[in-house]
XYZ file of C-alpha atoms in Angstrom:
613
model
C 89.864 -51.699 -30.043
C 93.035 -52.730 -30.758
C 94.388 -53.263 -34.843
C 94.223 -56.605 -34.221
C 90.833 -56.725 -32.752
C 89.848 -54.377 -36.052
C 91.374 -56.832 -38.412
C 89.521 -59.918 -37.171
C 86.033 -58.376 -37.328
C 87.369 -56.867 -40.727
C 88.046 -60.496 -41.374
C 85.806 -61.970 -40.566
C 82.599 -59.546 -41.532
C 84.518 -59.899 -45.312
C 84.343 -63.639 -45.009
C 80.593 -63.928 -44.543
C 80.486 -62.146 -47.546
C 82.150 -63.437 -49.894
C 79.681 -66.864 -49.030
C 77.576 -64.439 -51.224
C 74.206 -63.576 -51.353
C 72.821 -66.940 -48.860
C 75.484 -65.452 -45.853
C 74.248 -63.936 -43.198
C 75.445 -61.271 -41.417
C 74.738 -60.726 -37.674
C 74.854 -57.527 -36.227
C 77.803 -55.453 -35.479
C 79.631 -54.002 -31.878
C 82.095 -52.271 -35.055
C 79.205 -50.289 -36.646
C 78.754 -47.274 -34.712
C 75.911 -46.359 -32.696
C 73.767 -43.115 -32.223
C 70.771 -42.209 -30.018
C 70.623 -38.285 -30.151
C 67.732 -36.164 -29.462
C 67.127 -33.450 -30.906
C 64.918 -29.954 -30.418
C 63.529 -29.117 -34.262
C 62.636 -25.327 -34.654
C 58.922 -26.324 -34.263
C 59.732 -27.264 -30.508
C 59.168 -30.470 -30.677
C 61.967 -32.882 -30.232
C 62.948 -35.798 -32.113
C 65.110 -38.974 -31.466
C 67.449 -39.514 -34.071
C 68.876 -43.486 -33.573
C 71.968 -43.879 -35.651
C 72.205 -47.872 -36.969
C 69.327 -49.720 -36.012
C 69.833 -53.055 -37.101
C 66.858 -54.498 -39.579
C 67.515 -58.711 -39.416
C 65.699 -59.753 -42.749
C 64.016 -62.949 -43.767
C 67.053 -64.550 -44.436
C 68.329 -63.275 -41.175
C 71.002 -61.352 -43.142
C 71.101 -57.656 -41.022
C 70.997 -54.541 -42.284
C 70.623 -51.120 -41.200
C 68.464 -48.006 -40.884
C 68.512 -44.633 -39.264
C 65.196 -43.481 -37.381
C 63.752 -40.474 -36.615
C 61.255 -40.416 -34.045
C 59.072 -38.059 -32.149
C 60.518 -38.350 -28.344
C 56.374 -38.210 -27.425
C 55.658 -41.896 -26.912
C 52.584 -43.167 -28.847
C 52.226 -44.322 -32.355
C 53.221 -42.681 -35.305
C 53.160 -43.459 -39.203
C 55.954 -44.028 -40.366
C 57.736 -42.470 -43.808
C 60.779 -44.241 -44.960
C 63.156 -44.735 -48.006
C 65.524 -47.519 -48.664
C 69.181 -46.949 -50.982
C 72.228 -47.149 -52.112
C 73.827 -43.860 -51.466
C 74.049 -44.053 -48.450
C 71.914 -42.695 -44.817
C 74.794 -41.657 -43.258
C 76.278 -39.215 -46.433
C 76.130 -35.902 -45.635
C 74.635 -34.308 -48.757
C 75.891 -30.991 -48.386
C 79.621 -33.237 -48.333
C 78.871 -35.676 -50.878
C 76.258 -33.611 -53.389
C 77.918 -30.778 -52.983
C 77.508 -28.850 -56.208
C 73.460 -30.591 -55.889
C 73.527 -28.490 -53.296
C 73.670 -25.350 -54.151
C 71.482 -26.290 -57.380
C 69.096 -27.188 -54.483
C 70.179 -24.147 -52.421
C 69.586 -22.106 -55.485
C 66.143 -23.304 -56.724
C 64.788 -23.231 -53.156
C 66.579 -20.847 -50.679
C 64.249 -20.650 -48.165
C 64.871 -24.803 -47.664
C 66.439 -24.861 -44.434
C 64.373 -21.951 -42.601
C 61.915 -25.016 -40.969
C 64.854 -27.556 -40.399
C 68.662 -27.559 -39.793
C 69.468 -29.537 -43.154
C 71.733 -31.519 -40.543
C 70.112 -34.989 -42.136
C 68.963 -33.946 -45.677
C 69.896 -36.906 -47.728
C 70.792 -37.261 -51.521
C 67.048 -37.842 -53.152
C 66.035 -38.572 -49.139
C 63.153 -37.056 -47.104
C 64.783 -34.403 -44.916
C 63.684 -36.235 -41.345
C 62.841 -33.158 -39.973
C 59.979 -31.689 -41.878
C 57.781 -34.664 -40.882
C 58.943 -35.553 -37.134
C 57.449 -32.861 -35.592
C 54.566 -32.797 -37.584
C 53.981 -37.012 -35.824
C 55.859 -38.688 -38.298
C 58.562 -41.843 -38.082
C 61.358 -41.214 -40.849
C 63.604 -43.990 -41.529
C 66.332 -44.352 -44.407
C 67.929 -47.749 -44.217
C 71.340 -48.769 -46.655
C 70.690 -51.551 -48.703
C 72.560 -54.818 -48.896
C 75.623 -54.610 -49.607
C 75.629 -50.734 -49.475
C 76.803 -48.082 -45.716
C 76.791 -49.199 -42.877
C 74.826 -53.148 -44.309
C 77.001 -55.843 -45.127
C 76.565 -57.950 -47.603
C 75.914 -58.514 -51.558
C 75.480 -55.981 -53.077
C 72.857 -56.122 -56.267
C 71.488 -53.497 -57.094
C 67.391 -52.711 -57.712
C 67.132 -56.574 -57.573
C 64.191 -59.065 -56.446
C 66.061 -60.099 -53.079
C 66.587 -56.197 -52.735
C 62.881 -55.980 -53.958
C 62.263 -58.889 -51.506
C 64.824 -57.003 -48.287
C 62.550 -54.274 -48.994
C 59.120 -55.657 -48.045
C 60.921 -56.896 -44.759
C 62.136 -53.855 -43.866
C 58.053 -52.234 -44.402
C 56.870 -54.995 -42.217
C 60.036 -54.616 -39.665
C 58.356 -51.277 -39.433
C 54.507 -51.630 -39.260
C 55.617 -54.236 -36.866
C 57.927 -51.636 -33.893
C 56.139 -50.557 -30.692
C 56.366 -46.424 -32.206
C 55.097 -47.482 -35.785
C 50.803 -47.371 -35.951
C 51.572 -50.134 -38.547
C 50.902 -47.975 -41.716
C 54.076 -47.267 -43.713
C 55.227 -45.016 -46.847
C 57.031 -43.844 -49.243
C 58.798 -41.990 -50.205
C 62.037 -40.837 -52.460
C 63.233 -39.782 -55.503
C 64.745 -41.359 -58.749
C 66.400 -44.573 -56.485
C 63.899 -44.566 -54.110
C 61.573 -44.412 -56.661
C 62.505 -47.308 -58.040
C 62.129 -49.885 -56.538
C 59.063 -48.775 -54.580
C 57.419 -50.286 -57.770
C 59.236 -52.909 -56.764
C 58.462 -53.627 -53.534
C 54.738 -52.780 -53.614
C 54.638 -55.649 -56.709
C 54.935 -58.500 -53.596
C 52.235 -56.092 -51.825
C 53.499 -55.865 -48.688
C 50.359 -55.991 -46.015
C 51.545 -53.294 -43.802
C 52.853 -50.300 -46.685
C 49.945 -47.982 -46.864
C 50.952 -45.587 -49.251
C 53.187 -44.154 -51.636
C 54.867 -41.300 -53.913
C 58.166 -42.599 -55.633
C 59.129 -39.298 -56.795
C 60.946 -39.355 -60.340
C 61.462 -43.357 -60.933
C 62.128 -45.869 -63.624
C 59.220 -48.067 -63.679
C 60.548 -50.380 -66.386
C 64.218 -50.340 -65.345
C 65.132 -52.182 -69.618
C 62.920 -49.757 -71.903
C 63.820 -46.324 -68.887
C 66.907 -47.078 -68.037
C 68.835 -49.626 -68.929
C 68.787 -49.903 -72.662
C 66.469 -46.882 -74.851
C 64.745 -48.738 -77.480
C 67.064 -51.292 -77.060
C 70.266 -49.017 -77.326
C 71.838 -49.393 -73.810
C 72.647 -46.727 -71.989
C 76.180 -47.124 -71.749
C 77.086 -43.982 -70.266
C 74.965 -43.088 -67.873
C 75.680 -46.374 -66.027
C 79.546 -46.013 -65.457
C 79.215 -42.745 -64.551
C 76.590 -43.709 -62.173
C 78.030 -47.201 -61.233
C 81.908 -44.979 -60.385
C 80.507 -41.904 -59.067
C 77.436 -43.325 -56.326
C 77.991 -46.341 -56.413
C 81.122 -48.001 -55.321
C 82.002 -45.103 -53.264
C 78.557 -46.425 -51.291
C 79.648 -50.061 -51.664
C 80.090 -50.942 -47.495
C 83.403 -51.883 -47.205
C 85.248 -49.648 -49.612
C 87.719 -47.677 -46.830
C 88.996 -45.436 -49.495
C 85.724 -43.361 -50.843
C 85.885 -39.619 -49.650
C 82.108 -40.491 -47.760
C 82.500 -39.463 -44.478
C 79.919 -39.611 -41.331
C 79.529 -36.688 -39.376
C 79.253 -38.404 -36.362
C 82.763 -40.083 -36.647
C 84.662 -38.769 -39.533
C 85.847 -41.460 -40.315
C 84.651 -43.750 -43.318
C 79.794 -44.184 -43.944
C 80.520 -47.781 -45.055
C 81.489 -50.047 -42.143
C 84.851 -52.502 -42.155
C 87.341 -51.551 -44.205
C 87.453 -54.625 -46.810
C 89.717 -55.838 -49.814
C 89.699 -54.250 -53.738
C 88.512 -58.563 -54.778
C 86.822 -58.465 -51.802
C 84.677 -55.479 -52.351
C 84.649 -56.310 -56.422
C 83.930 -59.655 -55.605
C 81.211 -58.451 -53.085
C 79.256 -56.723 -56.421
C 77.557 -57.356 -58.957
C 78.203 -54.586 -62.121
C 75.202 -53.555 -63.774
C 77.710 -52.284 -66.585
C 79.156 -55.866 -67.365
C 75.246 -57.197 -66.611
C 74.340 -54.625 -69.746
C 77.039 -55.799 -72.324
C 75.999 -59.759 -71.112
C 72.194 -59.170 -71.209
C 71.208 -56.847 -73.836
C 68.006 -58.363 -74.960
C 65.333 -58.896 -72.087
C 66.328 -61.852 -70.632
C 65.228 -63.034 -67.585
C 67.757 -61.485 -66.127
C 65.986 -57.942 -67.263
C 62.579 -59.046 -66.802
C 63.198 -59.959 -63.298
C 64.210 -56.464 -62.214
C 60.756 -54.629 -64.083
C 57.768 -54.046 -61.442
C 55.720 -55.557 -62.625
C 52.892 -53.439 -62.499
C 49.815 -54.807 -62.802
C 50.264 -56.931 -58.927
C 50.301 -52.915 -57.657
C 46.957 -52.062 -55.232
C 49.128 -49.851 -52.914
C 47.287 -46.044 -52.512
C 49.915 -43.976 -54.949
C 51.139 -40.268 -55.843
C 53.431 -40.338 -58.703
C 54.768 -37.794 -59.653
C 56.960 -37.705 -62.825
C 59.378 -34.954 -64.669
C 58.137 -33.396 -67.972
C 61.854 -32.760 -68.660
C 63.478 -35.797 -68.133
C 64.195 -37.348 -71.062
C 66.568 -40.697 -70.230
C 64.579 -41.844 -66.918
C 62.871 -39.779 -64.814
C 59.808 -39.359 -67.224
C 58.405 -42.975 -69.027
C 58.543 -44.271 -65.525
C 55.283 -42.034 -63.201
C 53.446 -42.121 -67.201
C 54.244 -45.915 -67.017
C 52.807 -46.141 -63.186
C 49.792 -44.393 -63.152
C 48.539 -45.853 -66.728
C 49.258 -50.648 -65.478
C 49.524 -50.482 -62.177
C 45.548 -51.841 -60.145
C 45.974 -48.912 -57.891
C 42.044 -47.563 -57.481
C 44.065 -44.871 -55.321
C 45.889 -42.965 -57.596
C 46.739 -39.300 -58.714
C 49.049 -38.635 -61.354
C 51.614 -35.003 -60.986
C 53.529 -33.540 -63.304
C 55.672 -30.783 -62.971
C 58.988 -29.060 -64.618
C 62.816 -28.603 -63.328
C 64.995 -30.275 -62.284
C 64.804 -33.896 -60.335
C 64.940 -32.693 -56.356
C 63.764 -28.946 -56.881
C 60.445 -29.538 -57.295
C 60.511 -33.092 -54.154
C 62.627 -30.162 -51.775
C 59.856 -27.299 -51.755
C 57.823 -25.364 -49.957
C 55.161 -27.182 -52.133
C 56.043 -29.935 -53.410
C 56.846 -30.940 -49.051
C 52.987 -30.036 -49.173
C 51.532 -32.023 -51.178
C 53.294 -35.268 -49.662
C 52.755 -34.442 -46.831
C 48.305 -33.582 -47.912
C 48.842 -37.489 -49.389
C 50.654 -38.748 -46.439
C 48.376 -37.631 -43.921
C 45.011 -38.972 -45.600
C 46.745 -42.088 -46.214
C 49.228 -43.120 -42.870
C 46.818 -41.337 -40.144
C 42.997 -41.369 -41.795
C 43.388 -37.031 -41.975
C 39.805 -35.553 -43.064
C 41.514 -33.400 -45.559
C 39.311 -34.207 -48.451
C 42.436 -35.847 -50.031
C 40.307 -37.828 -52.775
C 38.714 -34.785 -54.311
C 41.341 -34.437 -55.574
C 42.137 -34.777 -58.976
C 43.506 -38.073 -60.424
C 46.008 -35.847 -63.026
C 47.902 -32.153 -62.096
C 50.584 -30.638 -64.990
C 51.983 -26.862 -65.263
C 51.565 -25.947 -68.693
C 54.585 -25.044 -70.453
C 54.292 -22.366 -72.785
C 56.308 -20.823 -73.438
C 55.216 -17.309 -74.185
C 54.225 -16.493 -70.345
C 56.967 -15.161 -68.250
C 55.032 -18.017 -65.199
C 53.303 -21.310 -65.595
C 51.191 -22.454 -63.566
C 49.152 -25.680 -63.294
C 46.205 -27.440 -64.232
C 44.315 -30.620 -63.365
C 42.568 -33.209 -65.483
C 40.817 -36.638 -64.814
C 43.234 -39.051 -66.906
C 45.881 -39.482 -68.428
C 46.015 -40.203 -71.292
C 44.305 -36.372 -71.278
C 40.535 -37.697 -72.229
C 39.915 -35.592 -74.635
C 43.862 -35.850 -76.526
C 43.014 -35.629 -80.535
C 46.174 -38.377 -81.799
C 46.916 -36.091 -85.585
C 49.042 -38.223 -87.794
C 51.791 -35.448 -89.432
C 53.728 -36.750 -92.924
C 57.704 -36.692 -93.671
C 57.755 -35.298 -96.276
C 61.408 -36.227 -97.406
C 61.604 -34.070 -100.934
C 61.102 -30.946 -98.688
C 61.678 -31.951 -95.798
C 58.416 -31.099 -94.017
C 56.147 -32.423 -91.943
C 51.607 -31.889 -92.661
C 48.606 -33.251 -92.511
C 47.958 -34.638 -95.774
C 50.904 -37.066 -97.210
C 53.050 -36.345 -99.975
C 51.583 -38.207 -103.339
C 55.779 -38.927 -104.500
C 57.805 -41.098 -103.082
C 60.924 -39.698 -101.999
C 63.886 -40.150 -99.351
C 66.468 -39.295 -97.764
C 69.664 -39.806 -96.658
C 72.447 -39.134 -93.852
C 75.775 -40.119 -91.953
C 74.649 -41.776 -88.812
C 76.828 -39.832 -86.058
C 77.297 -37.392 -88.077
C 74.390 -35.810 -90.003
C 70.242 -35.643 -89.071
C 67.311 -35.707 -91.563
C 64.962 -32.596 -90.243
C 61.289 -32.307 -90.879
C 58.982 -29.135 -90.229
C 56.446 -28.006 -89.102
C 54.574 -24.293 -88.508
C 52.354 -23.390 -86.908
C 49.792 -20.482 -86.947
C 47.558 -21.360 -84.610
C 47.644 -21.497 -81.078
C 47.638 -25.323 -80.379
C 48.952 -27.142 -76.951
C 50.090 -31.173 -77.804
C 49.769 -33.472 -74.473
C 50.978 -37.371 -73.586
C 52.608 -39.472 -75.300
C 53.181 -39.453 -78.801
C 56.035 -41.727 -81.564
C 57.500 -41.880 -85.450
C 56.469 -44.709 -87.613
C 58.979 -44.341 -90.342
C 60.074 -46.644 -93.066
C 63.932 -45.754 -92.954
C 67.092 -48.349 -94.570
C 70.275 -48.780 -93.979
C 73.964 -49.089 -95.542
C 74.503 -52.227 -93.697
C 72.378 -54.356 -91.822
C 71.550 -52.406 -88.361
C 70.872 -48.741 -87.259
C 70.217 -46.945 -84.053
C 67.849 -44.288 -84.376
C 68.137 -41.154 -82.295
C 64.395 -39.064 -82.508
C 64.735 -35.740 -81.012
C 61.492 -32.090 -81.720
C 63.021 -29.326 -80.945
C 61.101 -26.754 -80.585
C 61.449 -23.242 -82.112
C 59.766 -19.369 -81.040
C 59.063 -17.199 -83.779
C 62.373 -15.450 -83.496
C 64.226 -18.604 -84.390
C 65.818 -19.358 -81.083
C 64.774 -22.718 -80.058
C 62.840 -22.655 -76.688
C 64.233 -25.846 -74.362
C 64.181 -26.760 -70.464
C 65.432 -27.426 -67.810
C 65.378 -30.498 -66.211
C 66.578 -33.555 -64.513
C 69.144 -34.563 -66.587
C 70.123 -31.257 -68.503
C 69.974 -27.967 -68.143
C 68.518 -26.862 -72.175
C 66.527 -30.690 -73.048
C 64.795 -30.830 -76.477
C 61.123 -30.578 -76.047
C 60.693 -35.445 -76.861
C 62.667 -37.474 -77.434
C 63.111 -40.515 -78.143
C 64.985 -44.358 -80.071
C 64.803 -47.003 -80.827
C 67.225 -50.131 -82.718
C 66.214 -50.883 -85.831
C 67.096 -55.010 -84.996
C 64.781 -54.067 -81.921
C 61.502 -53.111 -84.153
C 60.043 -55.809 -83.170
C 56.160 -55.673 -81.726
C 54.084 -56.723 -78.419
C 50.728 -56.112 -81.477
C 48.304 -56.859 -78.644
C 50.043 -53.838 -76.419
C 50.826 -51.465 -79.529
C 48.463 -48.292 -79.790
C 49.555 -45.475 -82.777
C 50.726 -43.078 -79.566
C 52.835 -45.791 -78.050
C 54.112 -48.652 -79.696
C 55.640 -51.797 -77.502
C 58.498 -53.700 -78.282
C 58.736 -57.351 -76.853
C 61.985 -56.890 -76.906
C 63.107 -60.549 -76.960
C 65.262 -61.137 -80.070
C 66.910 -59.975 -82.857
C 66.084 -58.523 -86.384
C 69.264 -57.344 -89.050
C 68.309 -55.690 -92.069
C 68.599 -56.154 -95.537
C 71.545 -53.224 -96.829
C 68.854 -51.100 -98.839
C 65.505 -52.785 -98.065
C 63.068 -50.651 -96.522
C 61.187 -51.231 -93.335
C 58.747 -50.071 -91.472
C 59.320 -48.979 -87.539
C 57.700 -47.602 -84.659
C 59.794 -44.953 -81.953
C 58.284 -44.144 -79.121
C 58.443 -40.352 -78.615
C 58.468 -39.816 -74.325
C 55.560 -38.189 -73.396
C 55.700 -34.022 -73.498
C 53.372 -31.410 -72.911
C 53.724 -27.786 -74.613
C 51.520 -24.887 -76.010
C 52.743 -23.770 -79.378
C 52.021 -19.973 -81.096
C 51.302 -18.027 -84.654
C 55.402 -18.464 -86.102
C 56.356 -21.123 -83.869
C 58.507 -23.871 -85.506
C 58.479 -28.163 -84.838
C 61.152 -30.284 -86.224
C 61.556 -33.933 -86.054
C 65.116 -34.492 -85.844
C 66.545 -37.829 -86.797
C 69.705 -39.239 -86.694
C 72.023 -42.233 -86.367
C 73.567 -41.296 -83.140
C 72.972 -39.167 -79.559
C 71.365 -35.632 -79.687
C 73.598 -33.055 -79.035
C 74.640 -29.432 -79.457
C 77.765 -27.944 -80.052
C 78.653 -26.433 -76.680
C 81.194 -22.296 -77.018
C 82.528 -23.929 -73.142
C 82.386 -28.206 -72.997
C 84.271 -27.495 -69.730
C 82.011 -24.811 -68.395
C 79.205 -26.362 -69.907
C 79.528 -30.470 -69.497
C 76.795 -32.509 -70.165
C 74.021 -29.518 -69.050
C 73.242 -27.336 -71.616
C 73.810 -30.823 -74.944
C 70.485 -31.135 -74.788
C 71.239 -35.017 -73.555
C 72.866 -34.624 -70.309
C 73.846 -38.042 -69.177
C 71.786 -40.337 -70.714
C 74.511 -41.346 -74.419
C 74.519 -44.490 -76.425
C 78.236 -44.359 -76.819
C 78.986 -48.171 -76.053
C 81.575 -50.108 -79.116
C 80.929 -53.522 -77.169
C 76.641 -52.376 -77.867
C 77.371 -49.914 -81.318
C 80.160 -51.803 -83.837
C 81.239 -48.957 -85.900
C 81.014 -51.609 -89.242
C 77.633 -52.414 -87.705
C 76.124 -48.599 -86.434
C 78.364 -46.422 -88.502
C 76.630 -45.767 -91.865
C 73.390 -44.713 -93.460
C 70.150 -44.523 -93.066
C 67.633 -43.904 -95.566
C 63.952 -42.313 -94.139
C 61.766 -42.675 -97.159
C 57.960 -40.833 -97.322
C 55.287 -40.944 -100.130
C 52.291 -43.259 -100.556
C 54.249 -46.604 -100.596
C 56.046 -45.695 -97.359
C 53.427 -42.656 -94.963
C 56.116 -41.729 -92.566
C 54.433 -39.788 -89.409
C 54.583 -38.269 -86.893
C 51.955 -38.629 -84.229
C 51.013 -35.514 -81.752
C 49.051 -35.575 -78.755
C 46.895 -32.946 -79.891
C 44.337 -31.045 -77.285
C 41.568 -29.732 -78.641
C 41.760 -25.230 -77.407
C 39.132 -23.747 -74.624
C 37.680 -27.752 -73.816
């Protein structure tokens, strides 16, 4: 095609996209297509079809890469749709992540060429040889899929529904579709499963929020701005359909994997920004409600894989999905490490295969006898951690113990202090600390909460609550996590003016906020507030100390070399809350008071697990 022809194609596509959500796009000759037979390391042959057109209910077309066995027959489907580029290689588009993954799993390419691994997608070569079809789909408005980019929206969930039904009706499909992927590709599993597509037979949401407002956009009602900004600019915009300036390359063509080029004006007009919408919709209104999965409508069998060290995005959703979904067949798998280490490990892939073999192939592998919950025992005193099984979450034998704050002596105790006292801190500068020492080995596993009496010198206050653990030598116990290489034990957040509870849904160990109105503070007056702290699991030993840290800004450790460490060992990773629009100095740089004592009993609820039971 000559330059004039390319211009006309780009112009035609651009005009179609500019019409917005109701516009449709038909199969495009400018989108590259490939058909290739590939010999797998196991000796079987895989057929790779690039950019297969999938027509949605409104006539719009999105594009999928399909990997399937060469041998004729019908096979179960494992699929995912995402905005990160099904044709942008993990190795080049996410080089640092790839290096970290290889370090954790040096044998990752022993059974695969790793040619088709994409960020947070599964490796098709690890599935096709075992009789599966694997599909990777660019969401509308990303990669080669034209259209208006509206991330994690209701329409995007409906698109996913249509793609699942398309896959379930293909001649190479046995009619059973499973969903598999990390983070974004887990979030949209919760969303689409609530729509109940008939061909959806099972799913494995791996570390993905099931309540976007509470778990990604607004932690405790405080805007999580830094992550949104970095994510949108660094991962979403480079792969927006029509972005000719992307550094991503299609390994087959060497060209941008984003379709015909669009002007900057059209690119901006063809996308919704979650960063902008956070400013426009700070409460849990209809806009935000539409993006939250209706978990009670989920009936699909699933394996929810959550990270015990993932405050900020990759933890709470998997717990809540497991607890609140109506599926009768559901499992919770709790691991540690980065958000993709276990996903791509041999053990993780074996777990995924066993689950899907049962539900998508009908294999009698006794999966149904698998205990409902498995979790890593995080014991700092042991060099190697083991995994144990449980029958419920929260654990059935949990005893919730209240540890009362003593503001005078800065301690936590099972007995409330008799005298009233208070401690203050300058928001963003200092913190209130309360210590709890242990004289015996104990375990705490499950959700937890802080019930506090607080006041402010201004009309509002943000509370950042962190649990730190120190061993018998005074060294902090930290964890390699999904967002930070030195994650603390647990974290929670609350904006005081968003303290309104949904009483019927709240529990002593897990408050549930309405987030539907703003209740300002009267300066100098004390108010009871309940701070949800995301679930954790830990075994402590004699001489260990737990510190409850309450402050008015994000928990961040000082690092000796910020350029070398970046956010990696600060403690909160990229999940920071420092947007001056959301947190104006006049309201959020005041003096905060934490009270304790008989009249203002503040306490921390910990999920104690009896030893030996």
